[in-house]
Tab-separated table of C-alpha atoms in Angstrom:
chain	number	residue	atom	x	y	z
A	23	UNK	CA	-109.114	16.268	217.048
A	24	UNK	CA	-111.783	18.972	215.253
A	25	UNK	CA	-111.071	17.859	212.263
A	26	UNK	CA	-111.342	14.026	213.165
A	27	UNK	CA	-114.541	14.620	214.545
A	28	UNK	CA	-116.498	16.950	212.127
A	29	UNK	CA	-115.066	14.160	209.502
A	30	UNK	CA	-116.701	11.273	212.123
A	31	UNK	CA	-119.587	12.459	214.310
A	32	UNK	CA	-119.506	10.696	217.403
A	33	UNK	CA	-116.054	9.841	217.146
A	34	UNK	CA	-114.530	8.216	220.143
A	35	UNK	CA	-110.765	8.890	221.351
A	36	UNK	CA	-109.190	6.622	218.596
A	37	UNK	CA	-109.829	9.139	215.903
A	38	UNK	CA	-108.791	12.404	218.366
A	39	UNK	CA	-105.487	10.555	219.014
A	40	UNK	CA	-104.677	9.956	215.554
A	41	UNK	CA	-105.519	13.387	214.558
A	42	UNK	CA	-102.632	14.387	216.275
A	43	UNK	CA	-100.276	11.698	214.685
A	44	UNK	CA	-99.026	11.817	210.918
A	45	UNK	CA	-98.544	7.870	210.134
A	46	UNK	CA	-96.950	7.322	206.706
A	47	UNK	CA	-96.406	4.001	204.279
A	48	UNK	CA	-93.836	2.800	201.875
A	49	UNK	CA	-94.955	4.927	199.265
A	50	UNK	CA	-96.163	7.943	201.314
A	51	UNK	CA	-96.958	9.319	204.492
A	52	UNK	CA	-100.904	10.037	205.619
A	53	UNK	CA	-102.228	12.002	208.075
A	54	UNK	CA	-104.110	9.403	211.126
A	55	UNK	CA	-106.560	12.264	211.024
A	56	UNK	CA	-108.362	11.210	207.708
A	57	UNK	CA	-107.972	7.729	208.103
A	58	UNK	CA	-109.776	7.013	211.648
A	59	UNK	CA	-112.193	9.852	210.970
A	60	UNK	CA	-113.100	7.657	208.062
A	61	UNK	CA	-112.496	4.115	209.755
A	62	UNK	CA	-114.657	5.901	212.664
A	63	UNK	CA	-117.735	6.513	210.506
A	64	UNK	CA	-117.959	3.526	209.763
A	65	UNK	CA	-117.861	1.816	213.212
A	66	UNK	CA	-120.309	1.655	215.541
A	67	UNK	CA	-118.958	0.075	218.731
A	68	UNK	CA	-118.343	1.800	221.609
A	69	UNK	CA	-115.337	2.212	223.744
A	70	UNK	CA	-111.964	2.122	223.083
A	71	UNK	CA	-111.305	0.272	219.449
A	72	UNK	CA	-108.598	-1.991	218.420
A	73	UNK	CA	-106.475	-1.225	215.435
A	74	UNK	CA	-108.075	-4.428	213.944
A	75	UNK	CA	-111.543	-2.702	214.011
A	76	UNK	CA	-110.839	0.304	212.973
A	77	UNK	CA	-109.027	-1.929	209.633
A	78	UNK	CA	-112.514	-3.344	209.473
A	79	UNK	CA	-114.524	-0.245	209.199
A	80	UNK	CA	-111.988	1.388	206.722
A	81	UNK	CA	-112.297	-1.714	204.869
A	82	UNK	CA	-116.642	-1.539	204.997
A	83	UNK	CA	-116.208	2.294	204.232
A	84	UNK	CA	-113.814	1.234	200.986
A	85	UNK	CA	-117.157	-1.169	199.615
A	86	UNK	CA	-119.793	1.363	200.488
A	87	UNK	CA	-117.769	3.942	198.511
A	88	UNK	CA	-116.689	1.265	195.639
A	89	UNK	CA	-112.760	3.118	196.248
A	90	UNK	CA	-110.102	0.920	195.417
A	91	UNK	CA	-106.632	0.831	196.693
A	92	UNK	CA	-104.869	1.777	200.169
A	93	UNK	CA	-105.999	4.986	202.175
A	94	UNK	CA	-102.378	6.350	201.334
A	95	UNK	CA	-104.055	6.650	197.391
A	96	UNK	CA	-107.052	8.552	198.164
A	97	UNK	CA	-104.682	11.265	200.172
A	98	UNK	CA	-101.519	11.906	197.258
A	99	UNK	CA	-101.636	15.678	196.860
A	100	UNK	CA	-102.983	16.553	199.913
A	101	UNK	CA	-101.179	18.647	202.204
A	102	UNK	CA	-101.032	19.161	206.033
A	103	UNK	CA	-102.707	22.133	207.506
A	104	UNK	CA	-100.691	22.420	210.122
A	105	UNK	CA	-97.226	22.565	208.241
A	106	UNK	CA	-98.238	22.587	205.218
A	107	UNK	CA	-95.858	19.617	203.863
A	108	UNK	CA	-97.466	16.774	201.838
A	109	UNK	CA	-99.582	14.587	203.466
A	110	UNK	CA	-97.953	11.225	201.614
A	111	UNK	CA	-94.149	11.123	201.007
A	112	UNK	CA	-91.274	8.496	201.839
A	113	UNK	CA	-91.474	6.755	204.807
A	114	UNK	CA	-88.980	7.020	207.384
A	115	UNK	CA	-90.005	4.621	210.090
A	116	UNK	CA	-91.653	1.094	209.216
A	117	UNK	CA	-94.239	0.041	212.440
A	118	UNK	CA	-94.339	-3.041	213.737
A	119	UNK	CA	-97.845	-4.113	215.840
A	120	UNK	CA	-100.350	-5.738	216.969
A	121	UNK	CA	-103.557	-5.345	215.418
A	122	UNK	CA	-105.909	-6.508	218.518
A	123	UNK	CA	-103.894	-4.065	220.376
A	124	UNK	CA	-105.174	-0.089	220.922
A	125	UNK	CA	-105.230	1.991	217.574
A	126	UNK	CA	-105.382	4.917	219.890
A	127	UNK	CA	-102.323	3.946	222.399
A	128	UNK	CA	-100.389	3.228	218.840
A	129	UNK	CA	-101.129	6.212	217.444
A	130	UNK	CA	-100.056	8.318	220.990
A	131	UNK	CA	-97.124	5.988	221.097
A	132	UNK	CA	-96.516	7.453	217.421
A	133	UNK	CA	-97.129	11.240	218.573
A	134	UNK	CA	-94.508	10.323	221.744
A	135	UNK	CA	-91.761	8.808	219.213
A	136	UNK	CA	-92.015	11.729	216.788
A	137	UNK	CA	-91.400	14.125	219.929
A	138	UNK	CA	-92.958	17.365	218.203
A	139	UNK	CA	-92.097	16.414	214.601
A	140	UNK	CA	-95.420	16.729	212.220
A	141	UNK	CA	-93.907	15.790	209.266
A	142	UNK	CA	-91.684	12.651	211.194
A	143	UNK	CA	-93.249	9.772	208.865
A	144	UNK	CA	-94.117	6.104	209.786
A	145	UNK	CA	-95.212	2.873	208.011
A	146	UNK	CA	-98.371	1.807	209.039
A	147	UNK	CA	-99.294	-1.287	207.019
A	148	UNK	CA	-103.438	-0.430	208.214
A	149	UNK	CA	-103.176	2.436	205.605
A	150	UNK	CA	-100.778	1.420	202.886
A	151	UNK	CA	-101.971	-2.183	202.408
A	152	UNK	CA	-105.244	-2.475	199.789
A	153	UNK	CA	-107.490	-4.452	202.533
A	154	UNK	CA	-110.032	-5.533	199.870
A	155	UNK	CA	-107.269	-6.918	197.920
A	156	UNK	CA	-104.544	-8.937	199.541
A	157	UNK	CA	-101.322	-8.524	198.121
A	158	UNK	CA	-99.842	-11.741	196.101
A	159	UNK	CA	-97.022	-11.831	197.367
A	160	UNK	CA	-97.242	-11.137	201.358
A	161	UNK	CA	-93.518	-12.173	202.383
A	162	UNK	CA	-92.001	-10.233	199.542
A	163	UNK	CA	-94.640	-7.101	200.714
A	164	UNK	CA	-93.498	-7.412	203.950
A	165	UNK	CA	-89.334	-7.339	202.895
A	166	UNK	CA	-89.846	-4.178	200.983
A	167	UNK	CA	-91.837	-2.732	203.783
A	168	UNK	CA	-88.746	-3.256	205.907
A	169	UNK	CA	-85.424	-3.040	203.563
A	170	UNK	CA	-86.753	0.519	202.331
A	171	UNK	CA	-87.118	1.981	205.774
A	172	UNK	CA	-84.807	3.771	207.673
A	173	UNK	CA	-85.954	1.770	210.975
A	174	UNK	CA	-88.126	-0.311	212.097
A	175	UNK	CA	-90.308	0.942	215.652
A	176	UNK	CA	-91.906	-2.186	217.429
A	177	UNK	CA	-94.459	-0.985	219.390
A	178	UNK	CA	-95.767	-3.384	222.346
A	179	UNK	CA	-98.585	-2.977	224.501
A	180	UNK	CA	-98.856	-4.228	228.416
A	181	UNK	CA	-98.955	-7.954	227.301
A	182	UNK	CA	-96.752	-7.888	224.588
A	183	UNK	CA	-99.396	-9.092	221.980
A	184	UNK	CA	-96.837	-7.863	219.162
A	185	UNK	CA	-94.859	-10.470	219.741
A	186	UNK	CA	-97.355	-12.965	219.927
A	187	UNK	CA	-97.999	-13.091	216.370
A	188	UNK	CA	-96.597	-14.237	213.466
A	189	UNK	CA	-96.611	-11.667	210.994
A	190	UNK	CA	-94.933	-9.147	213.428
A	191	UNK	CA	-92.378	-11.430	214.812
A	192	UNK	CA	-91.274	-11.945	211.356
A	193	UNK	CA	-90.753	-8.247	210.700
A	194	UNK	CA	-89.253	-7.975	213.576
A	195	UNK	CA	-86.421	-10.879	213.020
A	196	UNK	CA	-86.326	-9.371	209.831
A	197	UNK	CA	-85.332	-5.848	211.060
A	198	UNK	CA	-82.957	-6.732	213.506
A	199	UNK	CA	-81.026	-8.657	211.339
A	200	UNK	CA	-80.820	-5.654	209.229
A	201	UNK	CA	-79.688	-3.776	212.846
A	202	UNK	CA	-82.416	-1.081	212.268
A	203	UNK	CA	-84.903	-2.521	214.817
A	204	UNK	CA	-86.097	0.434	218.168
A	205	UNK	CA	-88.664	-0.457	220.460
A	206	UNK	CA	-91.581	1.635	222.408
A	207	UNK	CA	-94.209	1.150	224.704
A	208	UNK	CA	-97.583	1.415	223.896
A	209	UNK	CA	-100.259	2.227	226.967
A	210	UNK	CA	-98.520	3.255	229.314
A	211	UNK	CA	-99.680	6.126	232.028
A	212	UNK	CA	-95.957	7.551	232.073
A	213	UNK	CA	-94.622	5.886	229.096
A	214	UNK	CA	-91.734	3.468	228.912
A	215	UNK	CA	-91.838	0.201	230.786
A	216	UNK	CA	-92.213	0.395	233.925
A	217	UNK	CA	-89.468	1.867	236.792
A	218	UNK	CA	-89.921	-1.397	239.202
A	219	UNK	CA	-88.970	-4.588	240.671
A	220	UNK	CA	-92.432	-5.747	239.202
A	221	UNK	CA	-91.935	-4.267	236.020
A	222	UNK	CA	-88.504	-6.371	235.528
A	223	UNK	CA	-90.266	-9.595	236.089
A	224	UNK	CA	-93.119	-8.921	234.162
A	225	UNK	CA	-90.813	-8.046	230.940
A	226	UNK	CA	-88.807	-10.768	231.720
A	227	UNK	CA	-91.509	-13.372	231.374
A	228	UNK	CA	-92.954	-11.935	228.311
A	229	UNK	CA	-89.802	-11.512	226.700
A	230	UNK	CA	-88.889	-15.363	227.825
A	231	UNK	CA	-92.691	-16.378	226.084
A	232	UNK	CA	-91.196	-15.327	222.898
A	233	UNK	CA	-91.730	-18.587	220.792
A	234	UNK	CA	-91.845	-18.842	216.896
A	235	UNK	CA	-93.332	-22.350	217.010
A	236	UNK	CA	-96.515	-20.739	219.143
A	237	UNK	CA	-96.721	-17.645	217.795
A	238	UNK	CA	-99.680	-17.677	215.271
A	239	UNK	CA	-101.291	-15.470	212.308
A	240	UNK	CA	-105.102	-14.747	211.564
A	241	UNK	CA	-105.430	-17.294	208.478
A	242	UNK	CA	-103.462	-21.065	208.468
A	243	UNK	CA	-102.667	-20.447	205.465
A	244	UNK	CA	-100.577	-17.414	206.512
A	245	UNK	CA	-98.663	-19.921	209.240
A	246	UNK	CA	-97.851	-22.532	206.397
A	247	UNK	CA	-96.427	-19.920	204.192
A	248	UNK	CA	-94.344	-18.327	206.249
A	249	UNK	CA	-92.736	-21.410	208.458
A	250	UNK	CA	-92.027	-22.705	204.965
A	251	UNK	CA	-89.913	-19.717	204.031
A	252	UNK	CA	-87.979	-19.428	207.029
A	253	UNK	CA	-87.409	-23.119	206.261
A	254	UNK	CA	-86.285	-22.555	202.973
A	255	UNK	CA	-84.172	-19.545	203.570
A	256	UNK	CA	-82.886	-18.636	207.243
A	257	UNK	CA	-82.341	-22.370	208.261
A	258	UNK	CA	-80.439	-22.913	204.616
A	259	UNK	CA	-78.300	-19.446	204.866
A	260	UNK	CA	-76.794	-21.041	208.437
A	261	UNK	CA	-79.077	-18.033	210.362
A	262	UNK	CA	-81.613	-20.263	211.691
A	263	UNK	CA	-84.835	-19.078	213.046
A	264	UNK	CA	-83.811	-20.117	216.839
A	265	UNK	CA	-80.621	-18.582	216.698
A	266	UNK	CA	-82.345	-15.110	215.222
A	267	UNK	CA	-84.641	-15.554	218.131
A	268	UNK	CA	-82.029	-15.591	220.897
A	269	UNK	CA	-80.452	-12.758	219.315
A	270	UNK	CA	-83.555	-10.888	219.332
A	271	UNK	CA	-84.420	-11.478	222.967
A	272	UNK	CA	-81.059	-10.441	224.004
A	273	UNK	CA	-81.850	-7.338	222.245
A	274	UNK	CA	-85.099	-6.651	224.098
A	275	UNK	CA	-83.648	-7.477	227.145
A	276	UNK	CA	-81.107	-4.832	226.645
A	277	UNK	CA	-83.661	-2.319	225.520
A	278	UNK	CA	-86.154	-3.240	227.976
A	279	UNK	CA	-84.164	-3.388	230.752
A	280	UNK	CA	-82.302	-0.373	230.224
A	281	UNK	CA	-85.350	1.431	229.979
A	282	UNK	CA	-86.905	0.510	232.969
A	283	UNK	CA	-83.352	0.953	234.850
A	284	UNK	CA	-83.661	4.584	234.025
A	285	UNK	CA	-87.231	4.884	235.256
A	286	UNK	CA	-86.217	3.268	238.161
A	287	UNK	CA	-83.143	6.286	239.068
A	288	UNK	CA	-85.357	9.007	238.234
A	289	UNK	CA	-88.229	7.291	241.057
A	290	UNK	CA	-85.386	6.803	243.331
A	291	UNK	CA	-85.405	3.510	243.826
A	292	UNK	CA	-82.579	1.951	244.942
A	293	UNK	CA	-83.478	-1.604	245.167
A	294	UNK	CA	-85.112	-1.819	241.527
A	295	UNK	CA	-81.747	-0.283	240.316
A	296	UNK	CA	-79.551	-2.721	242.059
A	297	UNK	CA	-81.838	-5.977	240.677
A	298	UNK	CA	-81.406	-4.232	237.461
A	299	UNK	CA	-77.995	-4.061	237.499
A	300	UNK	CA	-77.571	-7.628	238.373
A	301	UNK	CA	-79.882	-8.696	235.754
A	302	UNK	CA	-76.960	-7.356	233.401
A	303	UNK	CA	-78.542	-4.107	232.513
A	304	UNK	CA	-75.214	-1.795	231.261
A	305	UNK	CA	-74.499	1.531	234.048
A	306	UNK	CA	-73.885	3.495	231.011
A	307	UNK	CA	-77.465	3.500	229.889
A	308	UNK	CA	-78.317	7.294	228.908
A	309	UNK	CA	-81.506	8.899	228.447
A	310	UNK	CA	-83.152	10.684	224.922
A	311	UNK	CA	-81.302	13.781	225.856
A	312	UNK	CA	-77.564	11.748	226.331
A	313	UNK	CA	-78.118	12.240	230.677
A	314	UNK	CA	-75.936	8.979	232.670
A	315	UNK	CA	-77.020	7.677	235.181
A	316	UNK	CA	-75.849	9.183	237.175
A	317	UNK	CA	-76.138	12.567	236.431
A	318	UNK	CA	-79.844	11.902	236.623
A	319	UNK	CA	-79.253	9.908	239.928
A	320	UNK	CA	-77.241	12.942	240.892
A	321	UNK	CA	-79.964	15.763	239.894
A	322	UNK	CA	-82.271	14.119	242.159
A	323	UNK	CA	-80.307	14.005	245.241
A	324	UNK	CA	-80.145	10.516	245.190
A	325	UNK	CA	-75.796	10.493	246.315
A	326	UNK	CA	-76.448	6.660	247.577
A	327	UNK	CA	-77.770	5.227	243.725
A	328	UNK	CA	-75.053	7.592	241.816
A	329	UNK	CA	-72.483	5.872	244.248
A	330	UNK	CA	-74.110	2.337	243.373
A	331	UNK	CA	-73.978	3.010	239.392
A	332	UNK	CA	-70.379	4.613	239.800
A	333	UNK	CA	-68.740	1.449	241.479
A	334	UNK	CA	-70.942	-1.051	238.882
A	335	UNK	CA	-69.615	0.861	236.038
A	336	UNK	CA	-66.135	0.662	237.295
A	337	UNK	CA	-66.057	-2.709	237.732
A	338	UNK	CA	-66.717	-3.409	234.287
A	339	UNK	CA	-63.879	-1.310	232.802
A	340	UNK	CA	-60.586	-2.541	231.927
A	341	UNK	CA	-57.628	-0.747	234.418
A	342	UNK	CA	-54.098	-0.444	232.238
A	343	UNK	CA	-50.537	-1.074	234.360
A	344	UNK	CA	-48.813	1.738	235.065
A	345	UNK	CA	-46.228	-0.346	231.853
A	346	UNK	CA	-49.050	0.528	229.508
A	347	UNK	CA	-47.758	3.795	229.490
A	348	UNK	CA	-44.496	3.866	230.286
A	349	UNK	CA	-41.072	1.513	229.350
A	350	UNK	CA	-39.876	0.964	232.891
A	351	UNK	CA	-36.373	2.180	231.942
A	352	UNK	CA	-37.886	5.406	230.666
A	353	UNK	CA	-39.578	5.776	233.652
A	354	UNK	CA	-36.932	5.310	235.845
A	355	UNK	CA	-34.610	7.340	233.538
A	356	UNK	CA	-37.141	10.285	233.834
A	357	UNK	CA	-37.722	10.320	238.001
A	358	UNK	CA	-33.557	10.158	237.714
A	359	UNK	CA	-33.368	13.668	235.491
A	360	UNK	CA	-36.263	15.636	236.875
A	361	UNK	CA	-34.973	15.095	240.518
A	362	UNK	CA	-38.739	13.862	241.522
A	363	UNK	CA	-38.735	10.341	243.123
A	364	UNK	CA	-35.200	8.308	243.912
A	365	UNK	CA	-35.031	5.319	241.564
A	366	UNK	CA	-34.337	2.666	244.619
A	367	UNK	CA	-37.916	3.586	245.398
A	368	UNK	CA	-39.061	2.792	241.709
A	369	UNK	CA	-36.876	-0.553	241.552
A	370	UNK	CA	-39.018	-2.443	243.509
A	371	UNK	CA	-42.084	-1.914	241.757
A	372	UNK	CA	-40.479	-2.800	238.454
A	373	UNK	CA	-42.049	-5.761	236.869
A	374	UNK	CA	-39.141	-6.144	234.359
A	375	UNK	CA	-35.132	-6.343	235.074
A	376	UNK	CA	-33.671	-3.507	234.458
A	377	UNK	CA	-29.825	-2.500	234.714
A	378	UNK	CA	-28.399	0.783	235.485
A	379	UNK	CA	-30.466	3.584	233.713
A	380	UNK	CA	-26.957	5.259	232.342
A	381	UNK	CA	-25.997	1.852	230.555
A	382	UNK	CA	-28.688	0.156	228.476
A	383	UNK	CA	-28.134	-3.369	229.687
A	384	UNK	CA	-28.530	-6.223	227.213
A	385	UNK	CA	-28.635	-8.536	229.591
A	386	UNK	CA	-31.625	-10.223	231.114
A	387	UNK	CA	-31.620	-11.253	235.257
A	388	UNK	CA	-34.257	-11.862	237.848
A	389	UNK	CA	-36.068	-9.339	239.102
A	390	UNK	CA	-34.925	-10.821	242.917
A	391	UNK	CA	-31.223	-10.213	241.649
A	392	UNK	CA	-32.041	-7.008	240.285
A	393	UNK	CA	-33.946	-5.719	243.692
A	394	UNK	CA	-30.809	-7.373	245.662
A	395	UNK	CA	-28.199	-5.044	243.286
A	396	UNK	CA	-30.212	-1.939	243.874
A	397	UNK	CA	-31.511	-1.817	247.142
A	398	UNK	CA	-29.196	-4.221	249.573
A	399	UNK	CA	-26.619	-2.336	251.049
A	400	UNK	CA	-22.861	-3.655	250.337
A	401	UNK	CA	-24.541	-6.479	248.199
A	402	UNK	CA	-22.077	-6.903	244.620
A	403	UNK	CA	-22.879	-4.841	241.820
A	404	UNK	CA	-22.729	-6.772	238.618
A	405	UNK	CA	-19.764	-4.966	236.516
A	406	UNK	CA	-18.074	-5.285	233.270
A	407	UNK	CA	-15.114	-7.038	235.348
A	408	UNK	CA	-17.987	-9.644	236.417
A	409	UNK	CA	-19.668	-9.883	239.834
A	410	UNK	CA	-21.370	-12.084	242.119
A	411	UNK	CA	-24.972	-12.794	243.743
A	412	UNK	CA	-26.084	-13.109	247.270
A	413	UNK	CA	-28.199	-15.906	245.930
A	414	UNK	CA	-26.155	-18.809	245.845
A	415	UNK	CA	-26.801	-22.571	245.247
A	416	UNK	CA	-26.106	-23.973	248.587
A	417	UNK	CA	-28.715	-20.855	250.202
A	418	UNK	CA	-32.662	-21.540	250.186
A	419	UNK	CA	-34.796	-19.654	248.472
A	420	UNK	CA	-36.464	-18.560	251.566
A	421	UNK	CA	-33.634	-17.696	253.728
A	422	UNK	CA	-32.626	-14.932	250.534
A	423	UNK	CA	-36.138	-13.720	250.371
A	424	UNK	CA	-35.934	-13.151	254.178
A	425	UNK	CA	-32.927	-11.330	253.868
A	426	UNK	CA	-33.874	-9.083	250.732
A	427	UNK	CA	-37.393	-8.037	252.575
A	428	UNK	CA	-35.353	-6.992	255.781
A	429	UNK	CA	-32.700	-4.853	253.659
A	430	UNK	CA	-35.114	-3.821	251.254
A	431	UNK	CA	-37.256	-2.264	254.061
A	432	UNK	CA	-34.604	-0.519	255.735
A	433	UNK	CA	-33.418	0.741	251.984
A	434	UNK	CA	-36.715	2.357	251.292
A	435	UNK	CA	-36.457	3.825	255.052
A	436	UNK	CA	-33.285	5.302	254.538
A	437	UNK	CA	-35.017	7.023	250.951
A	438	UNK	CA	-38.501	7.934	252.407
A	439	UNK	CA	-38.236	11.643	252.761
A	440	UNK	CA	-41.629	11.517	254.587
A	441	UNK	CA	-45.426	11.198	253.753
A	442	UNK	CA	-46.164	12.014	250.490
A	443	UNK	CA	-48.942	14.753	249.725
């Protein structure tokens, strides 16, 4: 912050917050530091400053000075006083934003995402773009910008201005197609996106404004070129820029929502998580540091919400049989060696036919015949000499069910030892 201000007197809280940031471009990282102390001398409104503004008075301060080129050029060999690594390098992490939004909440949104890394670097298109000379070719910029980062952080504000505008919603589509896309909030007193009821519904309506057709860009010609591309490529390559969109809101939901779901356990508040939850946000959201749910629900003495994520989660997993594990024959071929549980009390809950566990039966009967042979007393055995059925043709099929329940009950009387521990 020192060195923001003695390089802008009368700096406001843009240039302290970027002090503390290390931004970095395509081609190199720079230190926020230099570039809103300069962008600051050169402004002279008051209050906080959009990141558009400070772009303007970089881009006054570039005339004045007759420098050409982006910031990122004025700073190659430089190196950071704090670590001492080089002030511009590769990128890591390509940022997507909105310039009418807060340079200073993007640039503590930056400090928050690098948790405590100085030499973590970011894309920041302010300070690796030449603003006195546009770049020819804009959409190709922008896809090189993207395909040679590592990820892509899209960082939204309170009203979601980000993806309001063109530009950004194209990087955006762009990076989640790739499946490198994170996103952060901006401006926030606690970070993240809220931990409420409210919060859910105000997300959900600016995720649901989401509209390529409305979004816009600062010059027409900017809208023409770009709807024409998408036209020419996404809609041609079968993606289609509706269908990209509904995959991208599906992925801010998720992200979104899961956020504010774990805000919501650590407050402790039980009927934000359960509207979460039936929104569709997942129970086995984890935190930064790999914490469930529940744990967290758990380390805050909150038994009644870890009970409430428990049963969700639960519900959405898939239960095997008892058969996915076991061949019923081996099963009941096992209980009948180790001594543990008769097989007459097995039989019944056999879901296949079985014959006697000593001779591997090739034939195939009803599981009613093959409770009736092992559990009704002085019922006939089938045999090699043959054998017979208490089931016959001229008997319903209710009077034999009636029959087999009322034997079958006293047979697993007769077995039952007692109550099992």
């Amino acid at each position: 912050a020192a060195a923001a201000r003695s390089a802008a007197p009368g700096g406001t809280a843009a240039a302290a917050a970027g002090a503390a940031t290390a931004a970095r471009s395509n081609v190199g990282t720079i230190d926020v530091a230099a570039g809103a102390g300069e962008a600051e001398a050169g402004a002279e409104a008051e209050g906080p400053q959009t990141t558009r503004s400070v772009a303007q008075a970089l881009k006054r301060s570039a005339k004045e000075t007759g420098i050409e080129g982006p910031l990122v050029g004025r700073l190659e060999g430089e190196t950071s006083f704090v670590t001492g690594g080089d002030v511009v390098g590769p990128a890591e992490v390509h940022v997507a934003h909105a310039w009418d939004g807060s340079f200073a909440d993007l640039t503590a949104a930056l400090l928050k995402d690098a948790a405590g890394d100085l030499d973590r670097r970011y894309s920041i298109d302010l300070f690796s773009t030449d603003l006195l000379t546009p770049p020819d070719d804009p959409i190709g910029t922008v896809q090189r910008l993207v395909g040679g980062a590592s990820e892509v952080l899209l960082v939204l504000d309170e009203d979601a201005l980000a993806l309001r505008r063109l530009w950004v919603l194209f990087e955006v589509l762009l990076a989640h197609d790739a499946g490198k896309l994170r996103v952060c909030r901006a401006g926030a007193p606690r970070g993240g996106f809220g931990d409420s009821e409210a919060a859910l519904k105000h997300w959900q309506n600016q995720i649901d404004a989401v509209d390529w057709v409305l979004a816009e860009a600062t010059r027409k010609s900017d809208e023409k070129r770009l709807r024409g591309h998408t036209e020419r490529t996404w809609e041609l390559q079968g993606k289609g820029v509706e269908r990209m969109l509904a995959q991208l809101k599906k992925f801010l939901r998720r992200e979104i929502y899961g956020q504010i779901l774990l805000g919501a356990v650590r407050k402790g508040d039980r009927r934000a998580v359960q509207a979460l939850l039936d929104a569709g946000v997942s129970p086995e959201q984890q935190d930064a540091f790999g914490n469930t749910l529940e744990e967290i629900a758990s380390s805050n003495g909150k038994a009644d919400i870890e009970e409430l994520i428990f049963l969700r989660r639960m519900q959405g997993l898939t239960h095997s049989s008892l058969s996915s594990f076991f061949a019923p024959k081996e099963l009941l071929a096992g209980a009948a060696r180790e001594g543990v549980v008769d097989q007459a009390l097995l039989a019944p809950f056999m879901t296949e036919p079985l014959g006697d566990v000593g001779e591997l039966d090739e034939a195939i009967y009803s599981d009613e015949e093959f409770v009736a042979e092992r559990l009704l007393p002085g019922s006939a055995r089938r045999s090699s000499g043959g054998g017979s059925s208490t089931h016959t043709p001229s008997s319903s099929q209710h009077d034999w069910h009636e029959s087999s329940l009322g034997s079958s009950q006293s047979a697993l009387h007769d077995h039952n030892p007692g109550p099992v521990g």
